[in-house]
mmCIF file of C-alpha atoms and ligand atoms in Angstrom:
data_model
loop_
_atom_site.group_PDB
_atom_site.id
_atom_site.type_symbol
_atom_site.label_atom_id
_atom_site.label_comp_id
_atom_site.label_asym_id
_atom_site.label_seq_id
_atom_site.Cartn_x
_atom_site.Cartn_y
_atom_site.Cartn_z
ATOM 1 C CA UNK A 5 -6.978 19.221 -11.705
ATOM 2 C CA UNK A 6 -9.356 20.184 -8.834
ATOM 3 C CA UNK A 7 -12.240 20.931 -12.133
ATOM 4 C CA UNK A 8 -11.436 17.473 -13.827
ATOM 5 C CA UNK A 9 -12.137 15.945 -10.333
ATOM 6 C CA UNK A 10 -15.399 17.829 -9.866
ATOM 7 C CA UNK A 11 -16.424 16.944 -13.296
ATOM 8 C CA UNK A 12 -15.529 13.055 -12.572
ATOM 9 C CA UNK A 13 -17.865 13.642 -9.307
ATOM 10 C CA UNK A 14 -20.614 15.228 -11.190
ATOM 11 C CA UNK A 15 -20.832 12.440 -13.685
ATOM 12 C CA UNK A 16 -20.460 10.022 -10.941
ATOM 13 C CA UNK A 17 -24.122 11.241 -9.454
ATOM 14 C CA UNK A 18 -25.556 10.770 -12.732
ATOM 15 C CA UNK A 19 -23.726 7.204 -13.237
ATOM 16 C CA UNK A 20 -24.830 5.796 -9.587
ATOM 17 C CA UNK A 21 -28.312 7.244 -10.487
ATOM 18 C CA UNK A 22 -28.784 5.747 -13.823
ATOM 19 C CA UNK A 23 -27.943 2.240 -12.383
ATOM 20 C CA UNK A 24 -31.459 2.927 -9.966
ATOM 21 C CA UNK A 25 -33.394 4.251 -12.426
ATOM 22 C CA UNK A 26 -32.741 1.963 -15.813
ATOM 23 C CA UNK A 27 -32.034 -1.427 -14.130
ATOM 24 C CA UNK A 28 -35.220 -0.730 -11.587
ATOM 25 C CA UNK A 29 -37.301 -4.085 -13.253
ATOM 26 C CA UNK A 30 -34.184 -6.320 -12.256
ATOM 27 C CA UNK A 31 -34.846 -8.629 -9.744
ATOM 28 C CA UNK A 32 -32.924 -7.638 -7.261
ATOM 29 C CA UNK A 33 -33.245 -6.907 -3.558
ATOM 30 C CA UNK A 34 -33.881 -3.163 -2.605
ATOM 31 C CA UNK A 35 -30.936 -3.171 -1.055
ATOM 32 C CA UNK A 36 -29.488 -2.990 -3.728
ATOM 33 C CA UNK A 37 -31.020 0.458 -5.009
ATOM 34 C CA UNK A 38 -30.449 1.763 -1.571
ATOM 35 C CA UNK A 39 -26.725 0.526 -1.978
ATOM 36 C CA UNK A 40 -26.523 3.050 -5.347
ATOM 37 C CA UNK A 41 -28.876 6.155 -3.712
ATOM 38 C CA UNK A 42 -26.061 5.938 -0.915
ATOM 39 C CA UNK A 43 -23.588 6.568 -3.557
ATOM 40 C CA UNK A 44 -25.104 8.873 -5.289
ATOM 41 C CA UNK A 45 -25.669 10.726 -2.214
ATOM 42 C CA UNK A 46 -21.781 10.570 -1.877
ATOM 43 C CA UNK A 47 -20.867 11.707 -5.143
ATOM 44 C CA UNK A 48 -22.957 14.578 -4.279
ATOM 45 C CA UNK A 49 -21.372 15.515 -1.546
ATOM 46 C CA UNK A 50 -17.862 15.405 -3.679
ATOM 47 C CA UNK A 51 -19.376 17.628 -6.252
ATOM 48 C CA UNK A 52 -20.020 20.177 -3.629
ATOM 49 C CA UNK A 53 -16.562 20.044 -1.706
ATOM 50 C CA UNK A 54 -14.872 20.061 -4.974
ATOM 51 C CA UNK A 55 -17.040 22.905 -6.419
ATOM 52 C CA UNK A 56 -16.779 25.200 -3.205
ATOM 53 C CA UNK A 57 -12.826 24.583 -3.442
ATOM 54 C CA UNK A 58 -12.631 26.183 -7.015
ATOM 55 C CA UNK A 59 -14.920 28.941 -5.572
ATOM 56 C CA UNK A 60 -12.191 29.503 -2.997
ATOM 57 C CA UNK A 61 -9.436 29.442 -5.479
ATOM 58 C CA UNK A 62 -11.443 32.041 -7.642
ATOM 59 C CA UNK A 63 -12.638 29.609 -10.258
ATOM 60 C CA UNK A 64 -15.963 27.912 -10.891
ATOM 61 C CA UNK A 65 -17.006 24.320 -12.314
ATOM 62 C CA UNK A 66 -17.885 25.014 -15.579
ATOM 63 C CA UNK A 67 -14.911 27.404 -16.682
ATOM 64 C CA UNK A 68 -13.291 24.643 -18.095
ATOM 65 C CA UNK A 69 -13.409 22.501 -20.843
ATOM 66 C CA UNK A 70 -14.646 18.820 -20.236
ATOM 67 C CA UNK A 71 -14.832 15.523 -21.577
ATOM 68 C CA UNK A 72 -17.977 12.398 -21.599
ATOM 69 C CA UNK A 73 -15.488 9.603 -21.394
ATOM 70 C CA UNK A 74 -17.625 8.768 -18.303
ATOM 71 C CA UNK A 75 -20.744 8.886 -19.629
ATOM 72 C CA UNK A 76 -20.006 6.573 -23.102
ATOM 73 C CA UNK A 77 -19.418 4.179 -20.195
ATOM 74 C CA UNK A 78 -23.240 4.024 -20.034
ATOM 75 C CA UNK A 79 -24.311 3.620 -23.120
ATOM 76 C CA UNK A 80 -21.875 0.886 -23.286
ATOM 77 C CA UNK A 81 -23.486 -0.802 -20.891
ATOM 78 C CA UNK A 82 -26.647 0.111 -21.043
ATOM 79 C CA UNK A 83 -27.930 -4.004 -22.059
ATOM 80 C CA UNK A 84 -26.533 -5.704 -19.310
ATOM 81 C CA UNK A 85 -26.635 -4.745 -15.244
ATOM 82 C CA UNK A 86 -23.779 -7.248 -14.917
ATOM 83 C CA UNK A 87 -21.810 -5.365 -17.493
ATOM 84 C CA UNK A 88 -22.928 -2.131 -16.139
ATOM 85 C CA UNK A 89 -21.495 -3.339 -12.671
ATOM 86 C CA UNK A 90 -18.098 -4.660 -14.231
ATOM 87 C CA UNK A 91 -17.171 -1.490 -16.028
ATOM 88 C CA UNK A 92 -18.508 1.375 -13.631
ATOM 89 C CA UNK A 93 -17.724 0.658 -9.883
ATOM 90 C CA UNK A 94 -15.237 -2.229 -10.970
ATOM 91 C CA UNK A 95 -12.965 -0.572 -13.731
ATOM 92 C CA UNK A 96 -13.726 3.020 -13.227
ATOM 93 C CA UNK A 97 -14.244 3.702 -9.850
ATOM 94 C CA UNK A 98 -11.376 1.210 -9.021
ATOM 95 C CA UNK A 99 -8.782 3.246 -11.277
ATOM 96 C CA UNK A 100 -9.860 6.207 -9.034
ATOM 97 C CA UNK A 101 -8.402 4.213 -6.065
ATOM 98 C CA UNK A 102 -4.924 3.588 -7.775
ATOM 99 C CA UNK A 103 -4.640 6.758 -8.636
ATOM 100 C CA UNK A 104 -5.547 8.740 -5.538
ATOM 101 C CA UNK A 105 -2.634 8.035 -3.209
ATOM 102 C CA UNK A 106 -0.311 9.783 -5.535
ATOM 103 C CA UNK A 107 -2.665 12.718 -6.325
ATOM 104 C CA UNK A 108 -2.925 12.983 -2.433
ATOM 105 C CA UNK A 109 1.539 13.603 -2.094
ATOM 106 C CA UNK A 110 1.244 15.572 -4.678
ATOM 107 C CA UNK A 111 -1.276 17.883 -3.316
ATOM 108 C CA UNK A 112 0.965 18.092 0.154
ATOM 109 C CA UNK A 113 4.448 18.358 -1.783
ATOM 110 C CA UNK A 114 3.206 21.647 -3.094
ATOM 111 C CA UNK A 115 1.362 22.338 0.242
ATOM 112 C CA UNK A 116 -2.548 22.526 -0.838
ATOM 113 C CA UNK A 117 -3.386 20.649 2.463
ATOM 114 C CA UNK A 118 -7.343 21.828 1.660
ATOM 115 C CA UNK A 119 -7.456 19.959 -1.389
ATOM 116 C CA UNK A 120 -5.659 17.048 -0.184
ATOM 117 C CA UNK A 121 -8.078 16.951 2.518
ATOM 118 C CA UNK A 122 -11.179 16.761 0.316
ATOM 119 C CA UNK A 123 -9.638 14.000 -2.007
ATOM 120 C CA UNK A 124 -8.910 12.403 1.682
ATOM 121 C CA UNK A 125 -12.873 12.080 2.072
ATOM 122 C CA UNK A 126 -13.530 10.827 -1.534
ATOM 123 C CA UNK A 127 -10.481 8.251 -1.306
ATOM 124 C CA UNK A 128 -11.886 6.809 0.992
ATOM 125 C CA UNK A 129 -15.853 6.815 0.734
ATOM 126 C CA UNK A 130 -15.046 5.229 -2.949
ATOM 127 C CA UNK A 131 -13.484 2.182 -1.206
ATOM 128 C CA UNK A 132 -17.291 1.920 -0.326
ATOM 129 C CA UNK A 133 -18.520 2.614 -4.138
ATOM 130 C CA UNK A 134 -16.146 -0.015 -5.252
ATOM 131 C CA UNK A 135 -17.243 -2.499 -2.466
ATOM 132 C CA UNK A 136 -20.836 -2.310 -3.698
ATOM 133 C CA UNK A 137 -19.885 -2.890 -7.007
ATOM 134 C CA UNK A 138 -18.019 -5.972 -6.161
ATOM 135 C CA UNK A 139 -20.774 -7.491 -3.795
ATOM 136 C CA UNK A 140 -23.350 -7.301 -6.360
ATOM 137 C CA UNK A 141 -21.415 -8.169 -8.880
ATOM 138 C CA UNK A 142 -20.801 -11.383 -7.254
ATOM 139 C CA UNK A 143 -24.444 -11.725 -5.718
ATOM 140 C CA UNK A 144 -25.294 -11.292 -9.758
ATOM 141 C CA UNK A 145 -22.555 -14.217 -10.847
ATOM 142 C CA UNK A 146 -23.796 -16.483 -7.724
ATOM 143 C CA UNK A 147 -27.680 -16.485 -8.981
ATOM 144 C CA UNK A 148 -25.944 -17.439 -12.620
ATOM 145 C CA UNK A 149 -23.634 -19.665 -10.865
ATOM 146 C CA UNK A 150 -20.751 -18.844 -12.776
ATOM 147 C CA UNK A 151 -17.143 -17.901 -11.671
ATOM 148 C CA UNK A 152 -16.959 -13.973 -10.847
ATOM 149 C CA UNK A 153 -13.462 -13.059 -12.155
ATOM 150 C CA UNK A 154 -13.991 -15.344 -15.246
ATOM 151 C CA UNK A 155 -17.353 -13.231 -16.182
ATOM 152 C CA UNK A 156 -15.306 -10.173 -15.205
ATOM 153 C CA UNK A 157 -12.745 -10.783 -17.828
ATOM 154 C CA UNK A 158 -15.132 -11.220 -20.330
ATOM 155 C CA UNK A 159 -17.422 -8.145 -19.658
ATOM 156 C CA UNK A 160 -14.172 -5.931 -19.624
ATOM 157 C CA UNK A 161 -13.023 -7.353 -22.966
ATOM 158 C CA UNK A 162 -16.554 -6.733 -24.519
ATOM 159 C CA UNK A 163 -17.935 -3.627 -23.077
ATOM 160 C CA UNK A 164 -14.333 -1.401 -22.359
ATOM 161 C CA UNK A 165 -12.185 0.078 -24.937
ATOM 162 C CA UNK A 166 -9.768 1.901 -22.471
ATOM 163 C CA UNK A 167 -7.115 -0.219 -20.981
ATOM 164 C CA UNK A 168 -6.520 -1.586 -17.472
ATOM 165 C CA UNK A 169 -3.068 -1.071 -16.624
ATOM 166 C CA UNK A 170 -0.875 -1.047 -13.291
ATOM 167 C CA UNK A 171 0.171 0.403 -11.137
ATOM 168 C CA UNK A 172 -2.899 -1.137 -9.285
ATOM 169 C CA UNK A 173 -3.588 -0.275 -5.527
ATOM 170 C CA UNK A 174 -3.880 -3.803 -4.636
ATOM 171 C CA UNK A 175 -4.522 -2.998 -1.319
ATOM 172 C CA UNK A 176 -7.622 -0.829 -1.476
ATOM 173 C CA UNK A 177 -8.787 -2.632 -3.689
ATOM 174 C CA UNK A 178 -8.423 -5.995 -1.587
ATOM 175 C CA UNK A 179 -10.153 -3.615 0.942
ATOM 176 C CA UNK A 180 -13.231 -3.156 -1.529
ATOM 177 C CA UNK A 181 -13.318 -6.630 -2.284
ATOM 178 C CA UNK A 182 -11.895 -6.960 -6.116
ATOM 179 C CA UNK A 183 -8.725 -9.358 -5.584
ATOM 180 C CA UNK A 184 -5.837 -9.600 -8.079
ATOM 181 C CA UNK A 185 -7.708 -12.747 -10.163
ATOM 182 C CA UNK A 186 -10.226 -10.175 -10.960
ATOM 183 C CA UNK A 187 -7.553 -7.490 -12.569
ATOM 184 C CA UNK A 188 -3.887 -9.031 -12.809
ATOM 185 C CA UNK A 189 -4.632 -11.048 -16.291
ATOM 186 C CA UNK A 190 -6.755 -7.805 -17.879
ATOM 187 C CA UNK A 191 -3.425 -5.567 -17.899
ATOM 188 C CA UNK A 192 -1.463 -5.746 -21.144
ATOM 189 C CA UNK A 193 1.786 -5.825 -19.098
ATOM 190 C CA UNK A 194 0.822 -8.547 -17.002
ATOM 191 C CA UNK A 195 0.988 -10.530 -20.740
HETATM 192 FE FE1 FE2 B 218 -16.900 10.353 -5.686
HETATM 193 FE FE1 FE2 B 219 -17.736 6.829 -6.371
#
């Protein structure tokens, strides 16, 4: 589990960095690349804690096996910054956030209280990474003056083949900024 994570976190540097470097003609304000270097300063930082835990533990990132779900994520949305925004921060990073509080009880039911304490940090520092995905996702929608969970809906449909399903952490997400209109009418059993 702890080398899935760190492989999630080492594609995340690359996927905050490609944002900055291929969408660096949009029109945009810098804030906006500094938004995504802060991120992929973060996921950084994830990578490490994650990596020196399966150094404790005797293990190494890279003895296992992994997949490039992530990365088919870009090329996917390579076209469109919108769409880019929409699947990345919005779907993927979000799913992170559902998905954490269990991994967290877990982690203390069979007493690895080091682990649960690094997935502590990147809980909540990806509240941020979601939160900067949804405020430029809107800022994008605003310019375009079209309605943000609409466009979302339609971006998911187009660019994502995986599916969006609950249990969502409606909370955390609220926190980040990416209400229920956004989500609740994307999951199948919502239908
Ligand atoms: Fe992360
Ligand atoms: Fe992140």
């Amino acid at each position: 589990m702890i080398h899935a994570l760190a492989h999630i976190e080492l594609n995340a540097i690359d996927l905050a960095l490609d944002i900055v470097a291929r969408f660096c003609g949009q029109p945009v304000p810098r804030s906006f690349f500094d938004g995504w270097m802060m991120v992929a300063t973060d996921e950084a930082r994830h990578f490490g804690l994650l990596s020196d835990r399966l150094s404790a533990l005797g293990s190494r990132y890279g003895a296992m096996p992994a997949h490039d779900g992530l990365w088919q994520a870009v090329d996917a949305t390579a076209h469109d910054l919108a769409a880019r925004l929409a699947i990345v921060p919005l779907i993927l990073e979000a799913r992170g956030l559902d998905v954490t509080p269990s991994l967290l009880s877990k982690l203390h039911e069979v007493g690895d209280l080091e682990t649960a304490e690094i997935l502590d940090v990147i809980y909540n520092d990806e509240k941020r990474h979601v939160a900067v995905g949804a405020k430029w996702f809107r800022f994008l929608c605003a310019r375009q003056r079209i309605d943000p969970a609409r466009r979302f809906g339609e971006l998911v449909r187009e660019c994502f083949r995986g599916e969006v399903k609950p249990p969502f952490n409606d909370r955390a997400r609220a926190e980040a900024g990416l209400t229920p209109t956004f989500y609740r009418s994307l999951s199948s059993l919502s239908q």
